[in-house]
Tab-separated table of C-alpha atoms in Angstrom:
chain	number	residue	atom	x	y	z
A	1012	MET	CA	17.160	-9.754	14.795
A	1013	GLU	CA	14.386	-8.001	12.856
A	1014	ILE	CA	15.959	-4.658	13.796
A	1015	ILE	CA	19.483	-5.430	12.550
A	1016	PRO	CA	19.124	-5.057	8.720
A	1017	GLY	CA	17.258	-1.740	8.866
A	1018	PHE	CA	19.505	-0.469	11.668
A	1019	LEU	CA	22.626	-1.172	9.596
A	1020	SER	CA	21.208	0.324	6.390
A	1021	TRP	CA	19.982	3.505	8.040
A	1022	GLY	CA	23.165	3.652	10.130
A	1023	ILE	CA	25.322	3.663	6.995
A	1024	ILE	CA	23.219	6.369	5.321
A	1025	ILE	CA	23.050	8.599	8.411
A	1026	THR	CA	26.793	8.191	9.041
A	1027	PHE	CA	27.515	9.388	5.501
A	1028	ILE	CA	25.275	12.420	5.967
A	1029	ILE	CA	26.922	13.336	9.293
A	1030	LEU	CA	30.376	12.961	7.761
A	1031	ALA	CA	29.355	15.111	4.779
A	1032	ILE	CA	28.344	17.890	7.182
A	1033	PHE	CA	31.161	17.757	9.751
A	1034	ASN	CA	34.026	16.061	7.900
A	1035	PRO	CA	33.444	16.267	4.137
A	1036	VAL	CA	37.036	15.174	3.374
A	1037	SER	CA	36.566	11.826	5.151
A	1038	CYS	CA	33.178	11.426	3.523
A	1039	ALA	CA	34.654	12.127	0.075
A	1040	ILE	CA	37.466	9.600	0.611
A	1041	ILE	CA	34.984	6.885	1.562
A	1042	ILE	CA	32.787	7.735	-1.443
A	1043	ILE	CA	35.787	7.528	-3.793
A	1044	VAL	CA	36.758	4.144	-2.357
A	1045	PHE	CA	33.150	3.014	-2.740
A	1046	ASP	CA	33.070	4.247	-6.339
A	1047	PHE	CA	36.152	2.218	-7.248
A	1048	TYR	CA	34.724	-0.788	-5.411
A	1049	TRP	CA	31.539	-0.428	-7.459
A	1050	ILE	CA	33.505	-0.302	-10.715
A	1051	ILE	CA	35.252	-3.567	-9.788
A	1052	ARG	CA	31.925	-5.065	-8.726
A	1053	THR	CA	30.317	-4.013	-12.017
A	1054	VAL	CA	33.077	-5.746	-14.002
A	1055	TYR	CA	32.693	-8.880	-11.860
A	1056	LEU	CA	28.901	-9.041	-12.122
A	1057	THR	CA	28.874	-8.299	-15.861
A	1058	THR	CA	31.401	-11.103	-16.388
A	1059	LEU	CA	29.170	-13.508	-14.460
A	1060	LEU	CA	26.186	-12.366	-16.526
A	1061	VAL	CA	27.998	-13.095	-19.791
A	1062	MET	CA	29.051	-16.525	-18.498
A	1063	ALA	CA	25.494	-17.370	-17.377
A	1064	HIS	CA	24.067	-16.208	-20.698
A	1065	ASN	CA	26.614	-18.354	-22.531
A	1066	LYS	CA	25.471	-21.411	-20.556
A	1067	LEU	CA	21.846	-20.600	-21.276
A	1068	TYR	CA	22.562	-20.165	-24.984
A	1069	ARG	CA	24.587	-23.394	-25.291
A	1070	GLN	CA	21.880	-25.496	-23.616
A	1071	LYS	CA	18.787	-24.021	-25.269
A	1072	ASP	CA	18.527	-26.634	-28.061
A	1073	ILE	CA	19.236	-29.770	-26.013
A	1074	ASN	CA	16.617	-32.519	-26.121
A	1075	TRP	CA	16.800	-33.380	-22.436
A	1076	LEU	CA	14.447	-36.367	-22.653
A	1077	ILE	CA	16.788	-38.098	-25.093
A	1078	LYS	CA	19.737	-37.137	-22.920
A	1079	CYS	CA	18.051	-38.808	-19.912
A	1080	ARG	CA	17.782	-42.058	-21.857
A	1081	ARG	CA	21.357	-41.884	-23.080
A	1082	VAL	CA	22.819	-41.672	-19.585
A	1083	GLY	CA	20.983	-44.812	-18.495
A	1084	VAL	CA	18.377	-43.442	-16.082
A	1085	GLN	CA	15.403	-44.965	-17.861
A	1086	ALA	CA	14.271	-46.902	-14.780
A	1087	GLY	CA	14.182	-43.776	-12.679
A	1088	LEU	CA	12.576	-41.826	-15.505
A	1089	ASP	CA	9.764	-44.379	-15.793
A	1090	ARG	CA	8.927	-43.991	-12.076
A	1091	LEU	CA	9.298	-40.222	-11.959
A	1092	LYS	CA	6.214	-38.020	-11.809
A	1093	HIS	CA	6.069	-34.234	-12.017
A	1094	LEU	CA	3.639	-32.363	-9.765
A	1095	ILE	CA	2.997	-28.753	-10.809
A	1096	ILE	CA	1.179	-26.410	-8.427
A	1097	PHE	CA	-0.176	-23.058	-9.584
A	1098	PRO	CA	-1.260	-20.928	-6.593
A	1099	VAL	CA	-3.941	-18.579	-7.935
A	1100	TYR	CA	-5.697	-15.590	-6.426
A	1101	LYS	CA	-7.347	-13.136	-8.839
A	1102	GLU	CA	-5.556	-14.198	-12.019
A	1103	GLY	CA	-8.045	-14.747	-14.824
A	1104	LEU	CA	-8.290	-17.319	-17.597
A	1105	ASP	CA	-6.212	-15.162	-19.946
A	1106	ILE	CA	-3.287	-15.658	-17.538
A	1107	LEU	CA	-3.874	-19.293	-16.594
A	1108	ARG	CA	-4.615	-20.788	-20.017
A	1109	PRO	CA	-1.199	-20.001	-21.575
A	1110	SER	CA	0.554	-21.376	-18.480
A	1111	LEU	CA	-1.332	-24.669	-18.675
A	1112	LYS	CA	-0.909	-24.888	-22.455
A	1113	SER	CA	2.851	-24.460	-22.089
A	1114	ILE	CA	2.911	-27.608	-19.920
A	1115	GLN	CA	0.669	-29.420	-22.394
A	1116	GLU	CA	3.073	-28.539	-25.225
A	1117	CYS	CA	6.205	-29.666	-23.361
A	1118	ASN	CA	8.431	-32.352	-24.804
A	1119	TYR	CA	7.627	-34.680	-21.926
A	1120	PRO	CA	5.104	-37.537	-21.462
A	1121	LYS	CA	1.869	-35.985	-20.167
A	1122	GLU	CA	0.935	-39.255	-18.440
A	1123	LYS	CA	3.725	-38.446	-15.976
A	1124	VAL	CA	2.414	-34.960	-15.157
A	1125	ILE	CA	0.019	-33.995	-12.362
A	1126	VAL	CA	-1.345	-30.443	-12.346
A	1127	VAL	CA	-2.877	-28.738	-9.316
A	1128	VAL	CA	-4.478	-25.325	-9.819
A	1129	ALA	CA	-4.793	-23.985	-6.273
A	1130	PHE	CA	-7.518	-21.333	-6.080
A	1131	GLU	CA	-8.342	-19.051	-3.168
A	1132	GLU	CA	-11.896	-19.680	-1.991
A	1133	ARG	CA	-12.329	-15.995	-1.135
A	1134	ASN	CA	-12.211	-15.137	-4.842
A	1135	PRO	CA	-15.883	-15.233	-5.964
A	1136	GLN	CA	-14.874	-16.281	-9.504
A	1137	ALA	CA	-12.694	-19.203	-8.371
A	1138	ARG	CA	-15.269	-21.980	-8.819
A	1139	GLU	CA	-16.402	-20.712	-12.213
A	1140	ASN	CA	-12.814	-20.384	-13.503
A	1141	ALA	CA	-11.968	-23.823	-12.151
A	1142	LEU	CA	-14.839	-25.449	-14.038
A	1143	LYS	CA	-13.850	-23.771	-17.302
A	1144	LEU	CA	-10.221	-24.866	-17.004
A	1145	GLU	CA	-11.200	-28.400	-16.009
A	1146	SER	CA	-13.333	-28.719	-19.119
A	1147	GLU	CA	-10.271	-27.833	-21.232
A	1148	PHE	CA	-7.419	-29.581	-19.419
A	1149	LYS	CA	-8.930	-32.349	-17.265
A	1150	ASN	CA	-7.909	-35.140	-19.643
A	1151	LYS	CA	-4.643	-33.639	-20.883
A	1152	PHE	CA	-2.460	-34.934	-18.024
A	1153	PHE	CA	-2.137	-37.964	-15.750
A	1154	ARG	CA	-4.213	-36.072	-13.186
A	1155	TYR	CA	-5.590	-32.545	-13.067
A	1156	ILE	CA	-7.257	-31.220	-9.915
A	1157	SER	CA	-8.540	-27.892	-8.626
A	1158	THR	CA	-8.213	-27.026	-4.942
A	1159	PHE	CA	-9.846	-24.219	-2.989
A	1160	HIS	CA	-7.936	-22.791	-0.062
A	1161	PRO	CA	-10.390	-21.669	2.646
A	1162	ASP	CA	-10.029	-18.187	4.098
A	1163	GLY	CA	-9.249	-17.594	7.758
A	1164	VAL	CA	-7.482	-20.864	8.619
A	1165	PRO	CA	-6.052	-20.484	12.174
A	1166	GLY	CA	-2.306	-19.780	12.134
A	1167	GLU	CA	-2.280	-18.720	8.497
A	1168	SER	CA	-1.820	-15.377	6.782
A	1169	ARG	CA	-3.176	-14.463	3.372
A	1170	THR	CA	-0.047	-15.543	1.522
A	1171	LYS	CA	0.822	-17.536	-1.560
A	1172	GLY	CA	2.636	-20.058	0.616
A	1173	ALA	CA	-0.540	-20.889	2.535
A	1174	ASN	CA	-2.414	-21.574	-0.705
A	1175	ALA	CA	0.471	-23.600	-2.185
A	1176	THR	CA	0.675	-25.684	0.995
A	1177	TRP	CA	-3.052	-26.413	0.877
A	1178	GLY	CA	-2.740	-27.528	-2.743
A	1179	ALA	CA	0.307	-29.680	-1.956
A	1180	LYS	CA	-1.504	-31.447	0.884
A	1181	LYS	CA	-4.426	-32.241	-1.431
A	1182	ALA	CA	-1.899	-33.557	-3.962
A	1183	LYS	CA	-0.394	-35.719	-1.223
A	1184	GLU	CA	-3.812	-37.357	-0.728
A	1185	LEU	CA	-4.036	-37.980	-4.473
A	1186	LEU	CA	-0.568	-39.542	-4.615
A	1187	GLN	CA	-1.417	-41.860	-1.719
A	1188	SER	CA	-4.618	-42.971	-3.425
A	1189	GLU	CA	-2.635	-43.727	-6.607
A	1190	GLY	CA	0.107	-45.581	-4.736
A	1191	ILE	CA	2.805	-43.127	-5.859
A	1192	LYS	CA	5.743	-42.687	-3.496
A	1193	ASP	CA	6.788	-39.184	-2.452
A	1194	GLU	CA	10.408	-39.842	-3.438
A	1195	ASP	CA	9.300	-40.500	-7.025
A	1196	VAL	CA	7.737	-37.063	-7.395
A	1197	VAL	CA	9.324	-33.705	-8.200
A	1198	VAL	CA	7.131	-30.741	-7.289
A	1199	SER	CA	7.262	-27.401	-9.103
A	1200	CYS	CA	5.576	-24.365	-7.584
A	1201	PHE	CA	4.882	-21.860	-10.352
A	1202	ASP	CA	3.405	-18.379	-10.348
A	1203	ALA	CA	0.086	-18.292	-12.200
A	1204	ASP	CA	1.659	-16.592	-15.249
A	1205	THR	CA	4.615	-18.986	-15.548
A	1206	CYS	CA	5.044	-20.489	-19.026
A	1207	VAL	CA	7.719	-23.181	-19.130
A	1208	ASP	CA	10.165	-23.911	-21.925
A	1209	LYS	CA	9.195	-27.024	-23.891
A	1210	GLU	CA	12.307	-28.825	-22.555
A	1211	TYR	CA	11.834	-27.769	-18.933
A	1212	PHE	CA	10.636	-31.049	-17.441
A	1213	GLY	CA	13.173	-33.057	-19.413
A	1214	CYS	CA	15.929	-30.783	-18.100
A	1215	LEU	CA	14.572	-31.005	-14.557
A	1216	SER	CA	14.283	-34.808	-14.777
A	1217	TYR	CA	17.841	-35.145	-16.066
A	1218	HIS	CA	19.300	-33.144	-13.195
A	1219	PHE	CA	17.123	-34.804	-10.558
A	1220	LEU	CA	18.101	-38.283	-11.757
A	1221	THR	CA	21.824	-37.646	-12.221
A	1222	VAL	CA	22.984	-35.340	-9.393
A	1223	PRO	CA	24.178	-36.736	-6.034
A	1224	ASN	CA	21.587	-36.537	-3.243
A	1225	PRO	CA	18.760	-35.193	-5.445
A	1226	HIS	CA	16.402	-34.853	-2.459
A	1227	GLN	CA	18.818	-32.385	-0.885
A	1228	ALA	CA	18.547	-29.799	-3.637
A	1229	SER	CA	16.155	-27.292	-5.121
A	1230	TYR	CA	16.179	-26.701	-8.870
A	1231	GLN	CA	16.010	-23.114	-10.067
A	1232	PRO	CA	15.332	-22.147	-13.711
A	1233	ILE	CA	16.143	-18.730	-15.125
A	1234	PRO	CA	13.082	-16.432	-14.946
A	1235	VAL	CA	12.499	-14.149	-17.918
A	1236	TYR	CA	9.569	-11.813	-18.416
A	1237	ASN	CA	8.864	-12.425	-22.085
A	1238	ASN	CA	5.129	-13.230	-22.077
A	1239	ASN	CA	4.110	-9.638	-22.791
A	1240	ILE	CA	7.449	-7.870	-23.057
A	1241	TRP	CA	6.716	-6.377	-26.488
A	1242	GLN	CA	3.548	-4.716	-25.166
A	1243	ALA	CA	4.921	-3.540	-21.813
A	1244	PRO	CA	5.988	0.107	-21.326
A	1245	SER	CA	9.700	0.889	-21.315
A	1246	PHE	CA	10.050	1.493	-17.585
A	1247	ALA	CA	8.479	-1.837	-16.589
A	1248	ARG	CA	10.324	-3.719	-19.321
A	1249	LEU	CA	13.752	-2.462	-18.214
A	1250	VAL	CA	13.064	-3.245	-14.572
A	1251	GLU	CA	12.079	-6.830	-15.363
A	1252	ILE	CA	15.003	-7.374	-17.743
A	1253	SER	CA	17.284	-6.225	-14.933
A	1254	SER	CA	15.561	-8.679	-12.585
A	1255	SER	CA	16.217	-11.528	-15.027
A	1256	PHE	CA	19.858	-10.518	-15.320
A	1257	CYS	CA	20.233	-10.422	-11.541
A	1258	GLN	CA	18.953	-13.994	-11.350
A	1259	MET	CA	21.348	-15.072	-14.091
A	1260	ILE	CA	24.213	-13.539	-12.131
A	1261	GLU	CA	23.090	-15.247	-8.915
A	1262	SER	CA	23.014	-18.606	-10.724
A	1263	MET	CA	26.796	-18.321	-11.072
A	1264	ARG	CA	27.321	-17.696	-7.352
A	1265	LEU	CA	26.247	-21.041	-5.938
A	1266	GLU	CA	27.315	-20.190	-2.394
A	1267	LYS	CA	24.708	-17.416	-2.321
A	1268	PHE	CA	22.099	-18.926	-4.640
A	1269	VAL	CA	18.592	-19.166	-3.128
A	1270	THR	CA	15.268	-20.200	-4.664
A	1271	PHE	CA	13.260	-17.401	-6.247
A	1272	SER	CA	9.736	-17.276	-7.670
A	1273	SER	CA	9.038	-20.412	-9.753
A	1274	HIS	CA	11.204	-23.337	-8.632
A	1275	SER	CA	11.225	-27.134	-8.205
A	1276	MET	CA	12.251	-29.609	-5.509
A	1277	SER	CA	11.739	-33.156	-4.254
A	1278	PHE	CA	8.177	-33.715	-3.040
A	1279	LYS	CA	9.538	-35.997	-0.319
A	1280	THR	CA	11.673	-33.131	0.959
A	1281	LEU	CA	8.728	-30.744	0.812
A	1282	VAL	CA	6.653	-33.120	2.952
A	1283	ASP	CA	9.533	-33.750	5.371
A	1284	ILE	CA	10.035	-30.031	6.062
A	1285	ASP	CA	6.276	-29.486	6.449
A	1286	TYR	CA	5.622	-27.632	3.176
A	1287	TRP	CA	5.869	-23.916	2.481
A	1288	PRO	CA	5.419	-21.441	5.333
A	1289	VAL	CA	1.787	-20.391	5.793
A	1290	ASP	CA	2.497	-17.138	7.648
A	1291	MET	CA	5.400	-15.556	5.704
A	1292	VAL	CA	5.372	-13.438	2.560
A	1293	SER	CA	8.698	-14.645	1.107
A	1294	ASP	CA	7.676	-18.300	0.773
A	1295	ASP	CA	9.772	-18.905	-2.359
A	1296	SER	CA	13.061	-18.170	-0.567
A	1297	VAL	CA	12.273	-19.273	2.988
A	1298	ILE	CA	11.446	-22.764	1.699
A	1299	TYR	CA	15.142	-23.055	0.837
A	1300	TRP	CA	16.170	-22.028	4.343
A	1301	LYS	CA	13.708	-24.493	5.881
A	1302	ALA	CA	15.329	-27.295	3.894
A	1303	PHE	CA	18.814	-25.950	4.673
A	1304	LEU	CA	18.111	-26.160	8.403
A	1305	PHE	CA	16.382	-29.552	8.109
A	1306	PHE	CA	19.428	-31.091	6.385
A	1307	LYS	CA	21.896	-29.441	8.807
A	1308	GLY	CA	23.320	-27.196	6.094
A	1309	ALA	CA	23.674	-29.987	3.482
A	1310	TYR	CA	21.188	-28.472	1.036
A	1311	ARG	CA	21.829	-26.476	-2.112
A	1312	VAL	CA	20.169	-24.829	-5.103
A	1313	LEU	CA	21.110	-26.168	-8.532
A	1314	PRO	CA	20.698	-23.713	-11.426
A	1315	LEU	CA	18.855	-24.962	-14.490
A	1316	TYR	CA	20.003	-23.039	-17.542
A	1317	ILE	CA	16.575	-23.111	-19.086
A	1318	THR	CA	13.932	-20.404	-18.922
A	1319	VAL	CA	10.485	-20.003	-17.458
A	1320	SER	CA	8.677	-16.975	-18.828
A	1321	MET	CA	6.371	-14.689	-16.866
A	1322	ASP	CA	4.523	-11.412	-17.347
A	1323	VAL	CA	5.974	-7.931	-17.089
A	1324	ALA	CA	3.972	-6.124	-14.398
A	1325	TYR	CA	2.550	-2.836	-15.636
A	1326	SER	CA	-0.602	-0.756	-15.332
A	1327	SER	CA	-2.744	1.629	-17.339
A	1328	ASN	CA	-0.426	4.648	-17.142
A	1329	PHE	CA	3.164	5.564	-16.324
A	1330	PHE	CA	2.681	6.570	-12.701
A	1331	LYS	CA	0.547	3.530	-11.877
A	1332	THR	CA	3.216	1.344	-13.459
A	1333	ILE	CA	5.895	2.932	-11.270
A	1334	ARG	CA	3.740	2.327	-8.206
A	1335	LEU	CA	3.077	-1.276	-9.232
A	1336	GLN	CA	6.747	-1.994	-9.869
A	1337	TYR	CA	7.752	-0.339	-6.606
A	1338	LYS	CA	5.314	-2.462	-4.600
A	1339	GLN	CA	6.467	-5.628	-6.351
A	1340	LYS	CA	10.141	-4.915	-5.631
A	1341	ARG	CA	9.310	-4.010	-2.032
A	1342	ARG	CA	7.610	-7.396	-1.679
A	1343	TRP	CA	10.721	-9.077	-3.050
A	1344	ALA	CA	12.848	-7.038	-0.652
A	1345	TRP	CA	10.631	-8.278	2.191
A	1346	GLY	CA	12.726	-11.412	1.827
A	1347	VAL	CA	14.790	-9.701	4.531
A	1348	GLU	CA	12.404	-11.460	6.939
A	1349	ASN	CA	14.487	-14.559	6.175
A	1350	PHE	CA	17.356	-13.108	8.241
A	1351	PRO	CA	15.684	-13.359	11.674
A	1352	PHE	CA	14.151	-16.687	10.606
A	1353	LEU	CA	17.593	-18.056	9.706
A	1354	ILE	CA	19.348	-16.713	12.810
A	1355	ASN	CA	16.677	-18.236	15.027
A	1356	GLY	CA	17.117	-21.540	13.197
A	1357	PHE	CA	20.902	-21.394	13.620
A	1358	LEU	CA	20.565	-20.758	17.358
A	1359	ASN	CA	18.417	-23.877	17.702
A	1360	GLU	CA	20.456	-26.096	15.361
A	1361	LYS	CA	23.730	-27.233	16.910
A	1362	GLN	CA	24.937	-29.606	14.162
A	1363	ILE	CA	25.623	-26.978	11.488
A	1364	PRO	CA	29.290	-25.867	11.634
A	1365	LEU	CA	29.737	-22.405	13.147
A	1366	ALA	CA	31.792	-21.204	10.164
A	1367	LYS	CA	28.942	-22.090	7.803
A	1368	LYS	CA	26.413	-20.326	10.048
A	1369	ILE	CA	28.497	-17.144	10.089
A	1370	ARG	CA	29.166	-17.253	6.340
A	1371	ARG	CA	25.553	-17.820	5.285
A	1372	SER	CA	24.206	-15.284	7.785
A	1373	PHE	CA	26.675	-12.689	6.515
A	1374	HIS	CA	25.827	-13.399	2.866
A	1375	LEU	CA	22.104	-12.952	3.538
A	1376	LEU	CA	22.534	-9.797	5.611
A	1377	GLU	CA	25.121	-8.249	3.293
A	1378	SER	CA	22.977	-8.762	0.181
A	1379	HIS	CA	19.967	-7.013	1.725
A	1380	VAL	CA	21.963	-4.143	3.249
A	1381	THR	CA	23.826	-3.584	-0.029
A	1382	TRP	CA	20.495	-3.583	-1.878
A	1383	ALA	CA	19.168	-0.919	0.476
A	1384	VAL	CA	22.122	1.498	0.382
A	1385	TRP	CA	24.029	1.226	-2.900
A	1386	ALA	CA	21.809	3.459	-5.052
A	1387	VAL	CA	21.329	5.937	-2.195
A	1388	ILE	CA	25.112	6.276	-1.839
A	1389	LEU	CA	25.745	6.629	-5.571
A	1390	VAL	CA	22.884	9.004	-6.370
A	1391	PHE	CA	22.128	10.983	-3.205
A	1392	ILE	CA	25.160	10.725	-0.894
A	1393	GLY	CA	27.816	11.154	-3.588
A	1394	PRO	CA	27.190	14.896	-4.214
A	1395	LEU	CA	26.761	15.798	-0.498
A	1396	PRO	CA	30.428	16.670	0.276
A	1397	LEU	CA	30.363	19.187	-2.601
A	1398	ILE	CA	27.015	20.627	-1.489
A	1399	LEU	CA	27.715	20.757	2.243
A	1400	GLY	CA	31.510	21.087	2.274
A	1401	GLY	CA	31.579	24.773	1.482
A	1402	ALA	CA	33.923	26.822	-0.711
A	1403	PHE	CA	37.084	25.627	1.083
A	1404	PHE	CA	36.353	21.955	0.398
A	1405	ASN	CA	35.476	22.659	-3.243
A	1406	GLN	CA	38.887	24.341	-3.727
A	1407	MET	CA	40.749	21.296	-2.351
A	1408	ALA	CA	42.154	18.653	-4.700
A	1409	ILE	CA	39.767	16.022	-3.390
A	1410	GLY	CA	36.794	18.354	-3.848
A	1411	TYR	CA	37.951	19.098	-7.395
A	1412	ASN	CA	38.378	15.413	-8.293
A	1413	LEU	CA	35.306	13.955	-6.558
A	1414	PRO	CA	32.817	14.860	-9.328
A	1415	LYS	CA	35.284	13.610	-11.956
A	1416	ILE	CA	35.599	10.238	-10.247
A	1417	THR	CA	31.834	10.009	-9.783
A	1418	GLY	CA	31.398	10.884	-13.453
A	1419	LEU	CA	33.917	8.172	-14.344
A	1420	LEU	CA	31.782	5.679	-12.416
A	1421	PHE	CA	28.634	6.625	-14.313
A	1422	ASN	CA	30.452	6.544	-17.665
A	1423	PHE	CA	31.777	3.098	-16.830
A	1424	THR	CA	28.297	1.972	-15.830
A	1425	LEU	CA	26.962	3.165	-19.181
A	1426	LEU	CA	29.742	1.224	-20.926
A	1427	ALA	CA	28.780	-1.919	-18.994
A	1428	SER	CA	25.182	-1.265	-20.007
A	1429	LEU	CA	26.177	-1.936	-23.624
A	1430	ALA	CA	26.760	-5.583	-22.698
A	1431	TRP	CA	23.394	-5.652	-20.959
A	1432	ILE	CA	21.694	-4.161	-24.045
A	1433	ILE	CA	23.209	-6.797	-26.338
A	1434	LEU	CA	22.251	-9.656	-24.019
A	1435	SER	CA	18.737	-8.285	-23.566
A	1436	ARG	CA	18.240	-8.367	-27.327
A	1437	ILE	CA	19.353	-11.990	-27.544
A	1438	ILE	CA	16.879	-13.304	-24.954
A	1439	LEU	CA	13.917	-11.440	-26.483
A	1440	PRO	CA	11.203	-13.548	-28.113
A	1441	PRO	CA	10.458	-12.857	-31.801
A	1442	ARG	CA	8.682	-9.572	-32.479
A	1443	PRO	CA	4.934	-10.114	-33.036
A	1444	LYS	CA	3.659	-9.044	-36.442
A	1445	SER	CA	1.282	-6.572	-34.814
A	1446	VAL	CA	4.223	-4.688	-33.259
A	1447	SER	CA	6.029	-2.134	-35.422
A	1448	TRP	CA	9.713	-2.696	-36.241
A	1449	LEU	CA	10.352	0.737	-34.701
A	1450	LYS	CA	9.895	-0.937	-31.330
A	1451	ASN	CA	13.358	-2.441	-31.831
A	1452	VAL	CA	14.845	1.057	-31.913
A	1453	ILE	CA	12.806	2.152	-28.899
A	1454	MET	CA	13.953	-0.879	-26.910
A	1455	ILE	CA	17.563	0.204	-27.390
A	1456	LEU	CA	17.092	3.919	-26.739
A	1457	GLU	CA	15.040	3.260	-23.597
A	1458	TRP	CA	18.192	2.213	-21.738
A	1459	VAL	CA	18.868	5.910	-21.100
A	1460	MET	CA	16.200	5.514	-18.398
A	1461	VAL	CA	18.521	3.335	-16.298
A	1462	PRO	CA	19.592	6.172	-13.931
A	1463	PHE	CA	15.922	6.993	-13.295
A	1464	ILE	CA	15.175	3.334	-12.633
A	1465	ILE	CA	18.103	3.137	-10.215
A	1466	ILE	CA	16.581	5.976	-8.195
A	1467	ILE	CA	13.025	4.596	-8.126
A	1468	VAL	CA	13.508	0.847	-7.717
A	1469	GLY	CA	17.185	0.641	-6.815
A	1470	SER	CA	17.485	0.986	-3.061
A	1471	LEU	CA	14.226	2.615	-1.993
A	1472	PRO	CA	11.991	-0.513	-1.995
A	1473	ALA	CA	14.574	-2.447	0.032
A	1474	LEU	CA	15.025	0.435	2.470
A	1475	ASP	CA	11.233	0.679	2.778
A	1476	ALA	CA	10.892	-3.050	3.528
A	1477	GLN	CA	13.696	-3.024	6.078
A	1478	THR	CA	12.210	0.002	7.800
A	1479	HIS	CA	8.861	-1.788	8.119
A	1480	LEU	CA	10.634	-4.777	9.682
A	1481	LEU	CA	12.698	-2.499	11.928
A	1482	LEU	CA	9.533	-0.887	13.309
A	1483	GLY	CA	7.611	-4.139	13.578
A	1484	ARG	CA	5.127	-3.064	10.886
A	1485	TYR	CA	4.828	-6.438	9.182
A	1486	MET	CA	3.862	-6.453	5.539
A	1487	GLU	CA	1.087	-8.571	4.066
A	1488	PHE	CA	1.349	-10.459	0.798
A	1489	ASN	CA	0.515	-8.071	-2.025
A	1490	PRO	CA	-0.112	-10.017	-5.263
A	1491	THR	CA	1.170	-8.307	-8.388
A	1492	GLN	CA	-1.447	-7.235	-10.901
A	1493	LYS	CA	-1.164	-9.202	-14.153
A	1494	ASN	CA	-2.011	-7.229	-17.242
A	1495	LYS	CA	-1.414	-9.382	-20.292
A	1496	ARG	CA	-2.505	-8.196	-23.714
A	1497	VAL	CA	-3.631	-10.954	-26.029
A	1498	ILE	CA	-2.466	-10.286	-29.600
């Protein structure tokens, strides 16, 4: 099962190359069909993006705490506690302080909030940082604790999931000592740089208390990368804006929606499914599949049209930034490890309907294979029939029209990019006074870099990850460097 995604992706690419050499007409026909398919797909995805953005815009000013009281869930609201876990490795105080302050400044009673900052014991600065943060935030919430995940626990890998699980188990001990029931707690696992919207916990509470079967759902906010977006270089900024847009699009496709990065869920459910995986890199998505299997397929992800803001990942120069972004996207693409995990779970779980097994397996496989091949086909495979077909092919009608159709695709993509540019401007935070107004112009003109970005972080990271899995060269968790500038 680990071989299948990489085998399919490489099989598609190699088949195109062989066709371009030995039968360029067939190759050109398939490329033209693919181009038209991609135009239709672009229209579809851009429409979903506009719809998701409209939902986000319409809900941004709602006072969710008042809304909870209006719908008559006060009894449940009084019992409800929020547990927030921040798994931390090397992130410093400049990253952690704003995240904790954002929770402190939320429009939600702090006496109902429990914060766990889960440090890695192997970081020599962990104890010192923990003491400094405790002195600032210890009395700001119902409970605030620091945990220290020991290194080298048998059966564990050095992953975020292992640290988050350690912190959650320590929180479980705290809840028991306080007499708080698991079913009255919603747990949120946030990246260290996650700053929540002031209405986040009110919004989360409202949905948890009003939806049917709240313990059989995860709750996914919209991630944006606004913490340092005005300081980040153009390349990194565009990549992260695109990532936010992809998540907004996915929030409209509930059948395919899976937890990503910072998310929330019932603490009772987390305990029942034995916490996050301690030996997998893609803990934020596999936790959904664990719950999906546990509930025999009766588990879903509910989108919250409210934002959590994180840092744009960038480094000290352009080439280091490209390398950093590539490694981050490859780690995200390593979510392909969920495919063998899910198939194995389906084989052992007889109560999930076969049709649902096939549909969800196909969705997962198709999304990763498409990720790995689409940019390669558009950028590298598209010109091959013209290059390898010879003079005879170039004189044929299909050879004459192929570059025109490919050019039409790129022109249409640029036209769709106008919608993306407008939406990207709307979700931007206010420009800091220390940043020149000329940055507004730069942030529009930089979209000409999109073709370059497609080549670098389009398909290549996904193809890289799938090749590692295909060859049994398992990746380790590679935490993204955080480089926030305080202004």
